[in-house]
Amino acid sequence: MQEHWQSALTDMRGRLSEENFETWLAPIAWGGSEGGKLRLRIPNKFYADWIRTHYLDLILELVRHKSGLRDIDVTWEVDERLAQERKPADKPRESTPPGALRPASGPSAALRPSSGTLGPHGQRFPANLNPKYRFENYVVGPSNQLAHAASSAAASSPGARYNPLFIYGGVGLGKTHLVNAIGHRVLEDRPNARILYVSAERFTNEFIAALQNHKMDEFRDLYRNQCDVLLMDDIQFLAGRDQTMEEFFHTFNALYHSDKQIVVSSDVYPQQMKEMEERLVSRFQWGMVADIQAPELDTRVAIVKKKAEQERIDLPDDVAHFLAETVQSNVRELEGTLLRLAVKSELLKQPLDLAFAREALRGSQPRRESMTSVDDIQRAVCEYFNIRMTDLKSHRRHRSVAQPRMIAMYLCRQRLNTSYSELGDRFGGKDHTTVMSAVRKIESRILGQDAEVLASVQAIAHRLDRS
Ligand code: ADP
Ligand code: MG
């Protein structure tokens, strides 16, 4: 089995960029196998997470192909010695995996019971950024334009205008990518800036470890005094974790009052973060809240082309288009589908053309979300309020049509997750910001228990569910 693994690894070296290969696959060491189960050793548990989401399919597919066995599985075994062995060759920030792994002398190591004090001054601060996620390879479209602009402004003058910057968007839509891109951009302009990328989950774990090991002083020193830009990913993780939230609140205040940039990402809109302390939520709103929507077709096409270029996959335009139309849910899935397709075409030695893509994706056609469509919702709203479709799609601002229009937009977002700009088109050519603010307005009325809005939304939803 080991030779199949080695041979798969050789294939992967040829397929991936050198940087990706060296960062993610080269550190994996063979640990043995039983039956169809490969035991692979990795320097750190965060490698496993990363590899699982990005390379596991590829690994499994290759090893299955090499060994001729269908039932191949992988277990990961953390072996910290591997990190030590590889260290001298590592370039500081280019090879640091996300949400994890800092050089052993780095700050989080200081929080581990056995290690020494904080990293020596003068040493480059280990920012913990993912080398892949930069502005240069972020595709901008109407769905993420605002978040992109705010991120790049925050990166060019950290701590100034967009502070804190709150990036909000659904799963797999590019929050982590943007947050990392900010870090890279700041470092390009200010190589000595002390940047800290941390997921809220990791922050929580470090906080708990610091409490247990009586290292709170170090923990606080790191987050409150040692850092110029704090990039906190997936803040929704703190919801309901009162003690960590409290700690973060003080971290936030300390950084904010010394004009340090804070960037926070979340898959929940600030006011909708249940169990998030109110004073924290209100602080998030001091700065800028920018959201990322599901990308429109054109943006998806551009993203899939960009990824193909990056991964050196020869992707014809019609296939790019087909993929973008087929995989609409999120960018991560789009990327994964592209990579799987490329591997498959290579293994089967068939050209990656439209016929091949259609065949390969047969059966994974997009789930039809439901039978409801934008039309259905518009019709139901018109019926309920007894207004005409032309009024619903008009620009009239009278309350009798404006409110139903906003409710229809809200229901479309909620039930179909159609992008704002697409909805703008479907509602008689409105700007995506108009749709966005309409949806927000209804959301806040619902949150505020506005009886009239609640009753209409519920009644219309009920109609839609019955039909
Ligand atoms: P999130 O953190 O919102 O769940 P990620 O930032 O992890 O999403 O994005 C998922 C994947 O999609 C990443 O590989 C990222 O590079 C890619 N991606 C998302 N949006 C874009 C974009 N606009 N341009 C290029 N790649 C993108
Ligand atoms: Mg993320």
Short mmCIF file of C-alpha atoms and ligand atoms in Angstrom, two decimals:
data_model
loop_
_atom_site.label_atom_id
_atom_site.label_comp_id
_atom_site.label_asym_id
_atom_site.label_seq_id
_atom_site.Cartn_x
_atom_site.Cartn_y
_atom_site.Cartn_z
CA MET A 1 0.00 0.00 0.00
CA GLN A 2 2.84 2.35 0.76
CA GLU A 3 3.98 2.33 -2.85
CA HIS A 4 0.48 3.29 -4.00
CA TRP A 5 0.55 6.18 -1.61
CA GLN A 6 3.98 7.25 -2.84
CA SER A 7 2.89 7.03 -6.41
CA ALA A 8 -0.27 9.03 -5.69
CA LEU A 9 1.91 11.61 -4.01
CA THR A 10 4.12 11.83 -7.09
CA ASP A 11 1.03 12.39 -9.23
CA MET A 12 -0.14 15.11 -6.92
CA ARG A 13 3.22 16.83 -7.09
CA GLY A 14 2.72 17.08 -10.82
CA ARG A 15 -0.86 18.31 -10.52
CA LEU A 16 -0.66 20.93 -7.83
CA SER A 17 1.32 24.12 -7.76
CA GLU A 18 4.65 23.68 -6.04
CA GLU A 19 3.60 26.00 -3.25
CA ASN A 20 0.48 24.02 -2.51
CA PHE A 21 2.24 20.74 -2.71
CA GLU A 22 5.05 21.82 -0.42
CA THR A 23 2.66 23.41 2.04
CA TRP A 24 0.05 20.72 2.29
CA LEU A 25 1.13 17.38 0.94
CA ALA A 26 4.85 17.20 1.40
CA PRO A 27 4.56 17.31 5.21
CA ILE A 28 2.44 14.16 5.29
CA ALA A 29 4.37 11.09 6.44
CA TRP A 30 3.46 7.46 5.96
CA GLY A 31 2.25 5.74 9.11
CA GLY A 32 1.26 2.29 7.88
CA SER A 33 -1.92 0.65 6.71
CA GLU A 34 -4.43 -1.96 7.77
CA GLY A 35 -6.87 -3.35 5.26
CA GLY A 36 -7.89 -0.43 3.13
CA LYS A 37 -7.10 2.07 5.81
CA LEU A 38 -4.08 4.28 5.35
CA ARG A 39 -2.58 5.82 8.42
CA LEU A 40 -1.01 9.13 7.54
CA ARG A 41 0.97 11.21 9.96
CA ILE A 42 0.68 14.97 9.98
CA PRO A 43 2.42 17.68 11.97
CA ASN A 44 -0.69 19.23 13.39
CA LYS A 45 -4.39 18.56 13.62
CA PHE A 46 -5.16 21.62 11.54
CA TYR A 47 -3.45 20.00 8.61
CA ALA A 48 -6.03 17.25 8.81
CA ASP A 49 -8.88 19.73 8.66
CA TRP A 50 -7.39 21.52 5.73
CA ILE A 51 -6.50 18.41 3.81
CA ARG A 52 -9.88 16.90 4.48
CA THR A 53 -11.68 19.83 2.88
CA HIS A 54 -9.25 20.46 0.06
CA TYR A 55 -7.33 17.36 -0.88
CA LEU A 56 -8.93 14.29 0.62
CA ASP A 57 -11.08 13.53 -2.41
CA LEU A 58 -8.07 13.81 -4.64
CA ILE A 59 -5.98 11.59 -2.38
CA LEU A 60 -8.66 8.92 -2.13
CA GLU A 61 -9.35 8.94 -5.82
CA LEU A 62 -5.68 8.53 -6.69
CA VAL A 63 -4.97 5.81 -4.16
CA ARG A 64 -8.08 3.91 -5.21
CA HIS A 65 -6.98 4.15 -8.78
CA LYS A 66 -3.43 3.03 -8.03
CA SER A 67 -4.37 0.16 -5.76
CA GLY A 68 -7.44 -0.97 -7.64
CA LEU A 69 -9.26 -1.09 -4.29
CA ARG A 70 -12.55 0.73 -3.91
CA ASP A 71 -12.67 0.81 -0.15
CA ILE A 72 -9.85 3.10 0.75
CA ASP A 73 -10.01 5.25 3.80
CA VAL A 74 -7.58 7.47 5.64
CA THR A 75 -6.97 8.10 9.30
CA TRP A 76 -4.81 10.96 10.48
CA GLU A 77 -2.33 10.78 13.26
CA VAL A 78 -0.81 13.92 14.69
CA ASP A 79 2.91 13.65 15.12
CA GLU A 80 4.39 16.87 16.40
CA ARG A 81 7.91 15.75 15.61
CA LEU A 82 7.12 16.29 11.96
CA ALA A 83 6.69 20.00 12.56
CA GLN A 84 10.11 20.16 14.19
CA GLU A 85 11.75 18.27 11.36
CA ARG A 86 10.35 20.51 8.68
CA LYS A 87 10.87 23.79 10.37
CA PRO A 88 14.21 24.91 8.95
CA ALA A 89 12.97 24.66 5.39
CA ASP A 90 9.80 26.60 6.05
CA LYS A 91 9.49 30.10 4.78
CA PRO A 92 7.83 32.09 7.57
CA ARG A 93 4.43 33.13 6.35
CA GLU A 94 4.21 31.37 3.02
CA SER A 95 3.90 27.96 4.51
CA THR A 96 1.77 28.54 7.54
CA PRO A 97 -1.53 26.73 7.32
CA PRO A 98 -4.71 28.52 8.23
CA GLY A 99 -6.18 28.75 11.67
CA ALA A 100 -3.27 26.89 13.04
CA LEU A 101 0.33 26.06 13.21
CA ARG A 102 2.67 28.74 14.17
CA PRO A 103 6.37 28.15 14.51
CA ALA A 104 7.11 26.52 17.81
CA SER A 105 8.38 29.73 19.31
CA GLY A 106 5.23 31.59 18.26
CA PRO A 107 2.66 32.97 20.61
CA SER A 108 0.22 30.12 20.75
CA ALA A 109 3.01 27.74 21.58
CA ALA A 110 3.65 29.95 24.56
CA LEU A 111 0.23 29.03 25.80
CA ARG A 112 1.02 25.39 25.85
CA PRO A 113 2.11 24.21 29.26
CA SER A 114 5.48 22.84 28.24
CA SER A 115 6.79 25.67 26.15
CA GLY A 116 8.63 28.82 27.06
CA THR A 117 7.73 32.46 26.81
CA LEU A 118 6.52 34.50 23.88
CA GLY A 119 8.54 34.57 20.71
CA PRO A 120 11.58 36.86 20.87
CA HIS A 121 11.03 40.38 19.68
CA GLY A 122 12.36 41.35 16.33
CA GLN A 123 11.35 38.03 14.91
CA ARG A 124 8.73 38.19 12.25
CA PHE A 125 5.37 37.90 13.84
CA PRO A 126 3.73 34.68 12.70
CA ALA A 127 0.54 35.96 11.18
CA ASN A 128 -0.93 32.57 10.53
CA LEU A 129 -2.27 33.48 7.12
CA ASN A 130 -3.19 31.10 4.37
CA PRO A 131 -0.85 31.81 1.46
CA LYS A 132 -3.54 30.96 -1.08
CA TYR A 133 -6.02 33.60 -0.05
CA ARG A 134 -5.03 36.95 -1.52
CA PHE A 135 -6.76 39.85 -3.17
CA GLU A 136 -5.03 38.96 -6.42
CA ASN A 137 -7.01 35.75 -6.72
CA TYR A 138 -10.29 37.00 -5.37
CA VAL A 139 -12.86 37.48 -8.09
CA VAL A 140 -15.00 40.56 -7.57
CA GLY A 141 -18.61 40.74 -8.70
CA PRO A 142 -21.81 42.44 -7.57
CA SER A 143 -22.29 39.82 -4.86
CA ASN A 144 -19.08 40.62 -3.00
CA GLN A 145 -18.14 44.05 -4.27
CA LEU A 146 -18.96 45.84 -1.06
CA ALA A 147 -17.13 43.39 1.17
CA HIS A 148 -14.16 43.46 -1.17
CA ALA A 149 -14.01 47.27 -1.26
CA ALA A 150 -14.31 47.55 2.51
CA SER A 151 -11.65 44.89 3.02
CA SER A 152 -9.22 46.53 0.71
CA ALA A 153 -9.83 49.93 2.31
CA ALA A 154 -9.30 48.46 5.77
CA ALA A 155 -6.10 46.83 4.55
CA SER A 156 -4.68 50.02 3.12
CA SER A 157 -5.32 52.09 6.22
CA PRO A 158 -5.71 49.69 9.11
CA GLY A 159 -7.37 51.04 12.21
CA ALA A 160 -8.70 54.09 10.44
CA ARG A 161 -12.09 54.20 8.81
CA TYR A 162 -13.47 50.72 8.62
CA ASN A 163 -12.92 49.68 12.15
CA PRO A 164 -14.14 47.20 13.13
CA LEU A 165 -14.89 45.61 9.81
CA PHE A 166 -17.56 42.98 10.04
CA ILE A 167 -17.77 40.62 7.06
CA TYR A 168 -20.94 38.67 6.87
CA GLY A 169 -21.86 35.93 4.41
CA GLY A 170 -23.05 32.35 3.98
CA VAL A 171 -20.85 29.29 4.16
CA GLY A 172 -18.27 28.90 1.41
CA LEU A 173 -18.75 32.37 -0.03
CA GLY A 174 -15.27 33.70 0.57
CA LYS A 175 -15.15 35.24 4.05
CA THR A 176 -12.01 33.43 5.12
CA HIS A 177 -10.43 34.27 1.80
CA LEU A 178 -11.08 38.00 2.22
CA VAL A 179 -10.00 38.08 5.84
CA ASN A 180 -6.68 36.47 4.91
CA ALA A 181 -6.28 38.78 1.93
CA ILE A 182 -6.45 41.74 4.29
CA GLY A 183 -3.62 40.28 6.31
CA HIS A 184 -1.44 39.74 3.25
CA ARG A 185 -2.07 43.23 1.93
CA VAL A 186 -1.19 44.85 5.25
CA LEU A 187 2.01 42.83 5.40
CA GLU A 188 2.96 43.82 1.88
CA ASP A 189 2.80 47.47 2.83
CA ARG A 190 4.02 47.10 6.39
CA PRO A 191 6.20 44.03 6.79
CA ASN A 192 6.59 44.64 10.48
CA ALA A 193 2.91 44.81 11.26
CA ARG A 194 1.89 42.26 13.81
CA ILE A 195 -1.05 40.49 12.31
CA LEU A 196 -2.96 37.77 13.96
CA TYR A 197 -5.39 35.58 12.10
CA VAL A 198 -7.37 33.36 14.43
CA SER A 199 -10.65 31.52 14.18
CA ALA A 200 -13.04 32.16 17.03
CA GLU A 201 -12.82 28.47 17.79
CA ARG A 202 -9.10 28.62 18.17
CA PHE A 203 -9.35 31.78 20.24
CA THR A 204 -11.72 29.88 22.52
CA ASN A 205 -9.39 26.91 22.83
CA GLU A 206 -6.40 29.08 23.55
CA PHE A 207 -8.36 31.00 26.11
CA ILE A 208 -9.41 27.84 27.91
CA ALA A 209 -5.88 26.47 27.78
CA ALA A 210 -4.53 29.74 29.14
CA LEU A 211 -7.00 29.59 32.02
CA GLN A 212 -6.07 26.04 32.86
CA ASN A 213 -2.37 26.62 32.65
CA HIS A 214 -2.32 29.96 34.42
CA LYS A 215 -1.12 31.72 31.33
CA MET A 216 -3.76 34.41 31.17
CA ASP A 217 -1.19 37.18 31.32
CA GLU A 218 0.50 35.88 28.23
CA PHE A 219 -2.78 35.31 26.47
CA ARG A 220 -3.91 38.85 27.16
CA ASP A 221 -0.58 40.32 26.33
CA LEU A 222 -0.66 38.60 22.97
CA TYR A 223 -4.15 39.61 21.95
CA ARG A 224 -4.32 43.01 23.54
CA ASN A 225 -0.80 44.39 23.30
CA GLN A 226 1.13 42.39 20.77
CA CYS A 227 -1.13 42.65 17.83
CA ASP A 228 -1.74 45.46 15.34
CA VAL A 229 -4.38 43.78 13.26
CA LEU A 230 -6.68 41.12 14.65
CA LEU A 231 -8.44 38.98 12.07
CA MET A 232 -11.06 36.94 13.85
CA ASP A 233 -12.80 34.41 11.64
CA ASP A 234 -16.21 32.85 12.30
CA ILE A 235 -17.11 34.90 15.33
CA GLN A 236 -20.52 33.23 15.49
CA PHE A 237 -18.68 30.43 17.25
CA LEU A 238 -18.54 32.58 20.39
CA ALA A 239 -22.32 32.73 20.70
CA GLY A 240 -23.36 31.24 24.00
CA ARG A 241 -19.77 30.94 25.27
CA ASP A 242 -20.08 33.65 27.83
CA GLN A 243 -16.66 33.61 29.33
CA THR A 244 -14.83 33.64 26.02
CA MET A 245 -17.15 36.33 24.78
CA GLU A 246 -16.36 38.42 27.80
CA GLU A 247 -12.66 37.97 27.14
CA PHE A 248 -13.10 38.90 23.51
CA PHE A 249 -15.07 41.96 24.53
CA HIS A 250 -12.12 43.23 26.52
CA THR A 251 -9.72 42.27 23.77
CA PHE A 252 -11.86 44.23 21.37
CA ASN A 253 -11.90 47.30 23.59
CA ALA A 254 -8.18 47.26 24.19
CA LEU A 255 -7.41 47.01 20.48
CA TYR A 256 -10.05 49.45 19.42
CA HIS A 257 -8.92 52.11 21.84
CA SER A 258 -5.38 51.88 20.61
CA ASP A 259 -6.58 52.22 17.00
CA LYS A 260 -5.73 48.70 16.01
CA GLN A 261 -7.66 47.23 13.14
CA ILE A 262 -10.17 44.52 13.98
CA VAL A 263 -11.77 42.38 11.30
CA VAL A 264 -14.46 39.93 12.21
CA SER A 265 -16.25 37.44 9.97
CA SER A 266 -19.48 35.65 10.61
CA ASP A 267 -22.07 33.63 8.81
CA VAL A 268 -24.77 35.38 10.80
CA TYR A 269 -25.75 39.02 10.59
CA PRO A 270 -24.76 40.87 13.81
CA GLN A 271 -28.27 41.50 15.12
CA GLN A 272 -29.23 37.93 14.44
CA MET A 273 -26.49 36.42 16.52
CA LYS A 274 -28.49 34.82 19.22
CA GLU A 275 -26.76 34.48 22.53
CA MET A 276 -24.19 37.02 21.49
CA GLU A 277 -23.78 39.67 24.08
CA GLU A 278 -25.56 42.84 23.12
CA ARG A 279 -22.70 45.15 23.90
CA LEU A 280 -20.52 43.10 21.59
CA VAL A 281 -23.11 43.19 18.83
CA SER A 282 -23.37 46.93 19.16
CA ARG A 283 -19.61 47.27 18.92
CA PHE A 284 -19.61 45.32 15.70
CA GLN A 285 -21.83 48.01 14.32
CA TRP A 286 -19.54 50.85 15.23
CA GLY A 287 -17.57 50.30 12.08
CA MET A 288 -18.58 48.78 8.82
CA VAL A 289 -20.78 45.77 8.18
CA ALA A 290 -20.29 44.37 4.68
CA ASP A 291 -21.97 41.31 3.34
CA ILE A 292 -21.12 38.71 0.73
CA GLN A 293 -23.95 37.22 -1.26
CA ALA A 294 -24.06 34.07 -3.31
CA PRO A 295 -22.31 34.96 -6.56
CA GLU A 296 -24.28 35.48 -9.77
CA LEU A 297 -23.66 33.34 -12.80
CA ASP A 298 -21.05 35.62 -14.38
CA THR A 299 -19.08 35.79 -11.18
CA ARG A 300 -19.24 32.02 -10.82
CA VAL A 301 -17.90 31.62 -14.33
CA ALA A 302 -15.05 34.02 -13.56
CA ILE A 303 -14.26 32.21 -10.31
CA VAL A 304 -14.18 28.79 -11.90
CA LYS A 305 -11.88 30.08 -14.64
CA LYS A 306 -9.59 31.68 -12.12
CA LYS A 307 -9.35 28.48 -10.12
CA ALA A 308 -8.63 26.48 -13.27
CA GLU A 309 -5.86 28.87 -14.16
CA GLN A 310 -4.42 28.63 -10.66
CA GLU A 311 -4.52 24.86 -10.63
CA ARG A 312 -3.29 24.70 -14.23
CA ILE A 313 -6.38 22.94 -15.46
CA ASP A 314 -7.15 23.37 -19.12
CA LEU A 315 -10.79 24.38 -18.95
CA PRO A 316 -12.77 25.19 -22.10
CA ASP A 317 -15.20 28.09 -21.83
CA ASP A 318 -18.30 26.00 -22.33
CA VAL A 319 -17.30 23.67 -19.51
CA ALA A 320 -16.62 26.64 -17.22
CA HIS A 321 -20.08 27.88 -18.03
CA PHE A 322 -21.66 24.50 -17.49
CA LEU A 323 -20.00 24.14 -14.07
CA ALA A 324 -21.06 27.60 -13.01
CA GLU A 325 -24.63 26.85 -13.99
CA THR A 326 -24.70 23.45 -12.35
CA VAL A 327 -23.09 24.27 -9.02
CA GLN A 328 -24.84 27.28 -7.62
CA SER A 329 -24.76 26.71 -3.90
CA ASN A 330 -21.40 28.13 -2.96
CA VAL A 331 -17.90 28.76 -4.18
CA ARG A 332 -16.31 26.01 -2.16
CA GLU A 333 -18.48 23.42 -3.82
CA LEU A 334 -17.84 24.92 -7.21
CA GLU A 335 -14.12 24.65 -6.62
CA GLY A 336 -14.38 21.09 -5.36
CA THR A 337 -16.40 20.04 -8.38
CA LEU A 338 -13.85 21.52 -10.74
CA LEU A 339 -10.97 19.73 -9.03
CA ARG A 340 -12.78 16.39 -8.99
CA LEU A 341 -13.62 16.74 -12.62
CA ALA A 342 -10.02 17.51 -13.53
CA VAL A 343 -8.72 14.52 -11.61
CA LYS A 344 -11.27 12.26 -13.19
CA SER A 345 -10.45 13.39 -16.69
CA GLU A 346 -6.81 12.83 -16.03
CA LEU A 347 -7.29 9.39 -14.54
CA LEU A 348 -9.55 8.26 -17.33
CA LYS A 349 -7.34 9.97 -19.88
CA GLN A 350 -10.31 11.70 -21.44
CA PRO A 351 -10.39 15.33 -22.49
CA LEU A 352 -12.18 17.70 -20.15
CA ASP A 353 -14.86 18.79 -22.57
CA LEU A 354 -18.55 19.46 -22.25
CA ALA A 355 -19.65 15.90 -22.95
CA PHE A 356 -17.26 14.59 -20.34
CA ALA A 357 -18.36 17.15 -17.74
CA ARG A 358 -22.04 16.41 -18.36
CA GLU A 359 -21.46 12.71 -17.98
CA ALA A 360 -19.33 13.10 -14.87
CA LEU A 361 -21.81 15.36 -13.14
CA ARG A 362 -24.85 13.38 -14.07
CA GLY A 363 -26.71 12.58 -10.90
CA SER A 364 -25.19 15.53 -9.14
CA GLN A 365 -27.43 17.93 -10.97
CA PRO A 366 -28.35 20.85 -8.77
CA ARG A 367 -30.95 19.99 -6.22
CA ARG A 368 -34.05 21.86 -7.15
CA GLU A 369 -34.36 23.93 -4.01
CA SER A 370 -38.07 23.49 -4.03
CA MET A 371 -40.77 23.80 -6.58
CA THR A 372 -41.31 27.41 -5.61
CA SER A 373 -39.88 30.05 -7.91
CA VAL A 374 -39.58 33.84 -7.82
CA ASP A 375 -42.72 33.95 -9.96
CA ASP A 376 -44.67 31.86 -7.49
CA ILE A 377 -43.71 34.11 -4.63
CA GLN A 378 -44.53 37.24 -6.56
CA ARG A 379 -47.89 35.82 -7.52
CA ALA A 380 -48.72 34.75 -3.97
CA VAL A 381 -47.80 38.19 -2.65
CA CYS A 382 -49.96 39.92 -5.27
CA GLU A 383 -52.88 37.69 -4.43
CA TYR A 384 -52.53 38.21 -0.72
CA PHE A 385 -52.32 42.00 -0.94
CA ASN A 386 -54.61 42.18 -3.89
CA ILE A 387 -52.28 44.21 -6.05
CA ARG A 388 -51.21 43.82 -9.67
CA MET A 389 -47.94 42.25 -10.77
CA THR A 390 -47.06 45.42 -12.70
CA ASP A 391 -47.35 47.39 -9.47
CA LEU A 392 -45.22 44.91 -7.62
CA LYS A 393 -42.49 45.33 -10.21
CA SER A 394 -42.94 49.08 -10.59
CA HIS A 395 -40.95 51.82 -8.93
CA ARG A 396 -44.00 53.21 -7.11
CA ARG A 397 -43.21 54.05 -3.53
CA HIS A 398 -46.69 54.17 -2.13
CA ARG A 399 -46.90 52.05 0.97
CA SER A 400 -49.66 49.88 -0.44
CA VAL A 401 -47.27 48.50 -3.05
CA ALA A 402 -43.89 49.22 -1.47
CA GLN A 403 -44.51 47.03 1.55
CA PRO A 404 -45.74 44.00 -0.45
CA ARG A 405 -42.74 44.43 -2.75
CA MET A 406 -40.34 44.36 0.19
CA ILE A 407 -42.06 41.32 1.63
CA ALA A 408 -41.87 39.54 -1.72
CA MET A 409 -38.16 40.30 -1.94
CA TYR A 410 -37.66 39.09 1.59
CA LEU A 411 -39.47 35.83 0.91
CA CYS A 412 -37.46 35.25 -2.25
CA ARG A 413 -34.20 35.72 -0.36
CA GLN A 414 -35.30 33.55 2.46
CA ARG A 415 -36.77 30.71 0.47
CA LEU A 416 -34.77 30.69 -2.73
CA ASN A 417 -31.55 32.38 -1.71
CA THR A 418 -31.57 34.19 -5.05
CA SER A 419 -28.83 36.79 -5.25
CA TYR A 420 -29.74 40.43 -4.65
CA SER A 421 -28.83 41.54 -8.13
CA GLU A 422 -30.80 38.73 -9.74
CA LEU A 423 -33.79 39.72 -7.60
CA GLY A 424 -33.30 43.32 -8.66
CA ASP A 425 -33.74 42.18 -12.26
CA ARG A 426 -36.77 40.09 -11.45
CA PHE A 427 -38.44 43.01 -9.70
CA GLY A 428 -38.44 45.33 -12.66
CA GLY A 429 -34.80 46.31 -12.84
CA LYS A 430 -33.88 47.52 -9.38
CA ASP A 431 -30.44 47.98 -7.98
CA HIS A 432 -29.13 45.17 -5.76
CA THR A 433 -28.69 47.63 -2.89
CA THR A 434 -32.40 48.47 -3.10
CA VAL A 435 -33.27 44.81 -2.74
CA MET A 436 -30.79 44.39 0.06
CA SER A 437 -32.18 47.23 2.09
CA ALA A 438 -35.73 46.00 1.49
CA VAL A 439 -34.81 42.58 2.81
CA ARG A 440 -33.08 44.11 5.82
CA LYS A 441 -36.07 46.27 6.56
CA ILE A 442 -38.40 43.31 6.64
CA GLU A 443 -35.91 41.31 8.69
CA SER A 444 -35.73 44.02 11.28
CA ARG A 445 -39.51 44.37 11.40
CA ILE A 446 -39.80 40.65 11.96
CA LEU A 447 -37.18 40.79 14.67
CA GLY A 448 -39.03 43.70 16.20
CA GLN A 449 -42.19 41.57 16.22
CA ASP A 450 -44.09 43.90 13.90
CA ALA A 451 -47.47 42.21 13.99
CA GLU A 452 -48.65 43.28 10.57
CA VAL A 453 -45.53 42.20 8.75
CA LEU A 454 -45.34 38.96 10.70
CA ALA A 455 -48.92 38.09 9.89
CA SER A 456 -48.55 38.73 6.17
CA VAL A 457 -45.25 36.88 5.88
CA GLN A 458 -46.71 33.91 7.68
CA ALA A 459 -49.89 33.86 5.66
CA ILE A 460 -48.04 34.05 2.35
CA ALA A 461 -45.55 31.42 3.42
CA HIS A 462 -48.46 29.21 4.34
CA ARG A 463 -50.00 29.66 0.89
CA LEU A 464 -46.70 28.81 -0.76
CA ASP A 465 -46.26 25.67 1.30
CA ARG A 466 -49.72 24.43 0.43
CA SER A 467 -49.41 24.99 -3.30
P1 ADP B 1 -16.14 31.01 3.91
O1 ADP B 1 -15.04 31.38 4.85
O2 ADP B 1 -17.06 32.16 3.63
O3 ADP B 1 -16.89 29.79 4.29
P2 ADP B 1 -13.96 30.59 2.08
O4 ADP B 1 -13.29 31.90 2.17
O5 ADP B 1 -13.33 29.45 2.78
O6 ADP B 1 -15.49 30.71 2.48
O7 ADP B 1 -14.14 30.25 0.52
C1 ADP B 1 -14.34 28.93 0.04
C2 ADP B 1 -13.51 28.73 -1.20
O8 ADP B 1 -14.02 29.51 -2.26
C3 ADP B 1 -12.06 29.15 -1.02
O9 ADP B 1 -11.23 28.24 -1.66
C4 ADP B 1 -11.99 30.50 -1.68
O10 ADP B 1 -10.72 30.73 -2.25
C5 ADP B 1 -13.02 30.38 -2.77
N1 ADP B 1 -13.66 31.67 -3.07
C6 ADP B 1 -14.75 32.21 -2.49
N2 ADP B 1 -15.07 33.38 -3.04
C7 ADP B 1 -14.16 33.60 -4.01
C8 ADP B 1 -13.97 34.66 -4.96
N3 ADP B 1 -14.77 35.71 -5.01
N4 ADP B 1 -12.93 34.53 -5.81
C9 ADP B 1 -12.12 33.47 -5.78
N5 ADP B 1 -12.25 32.45 -4.92
C10 ADP B 1 -13.25 32.50 -4.04
MG MG B 2 -14.46 30.48 6.57
#
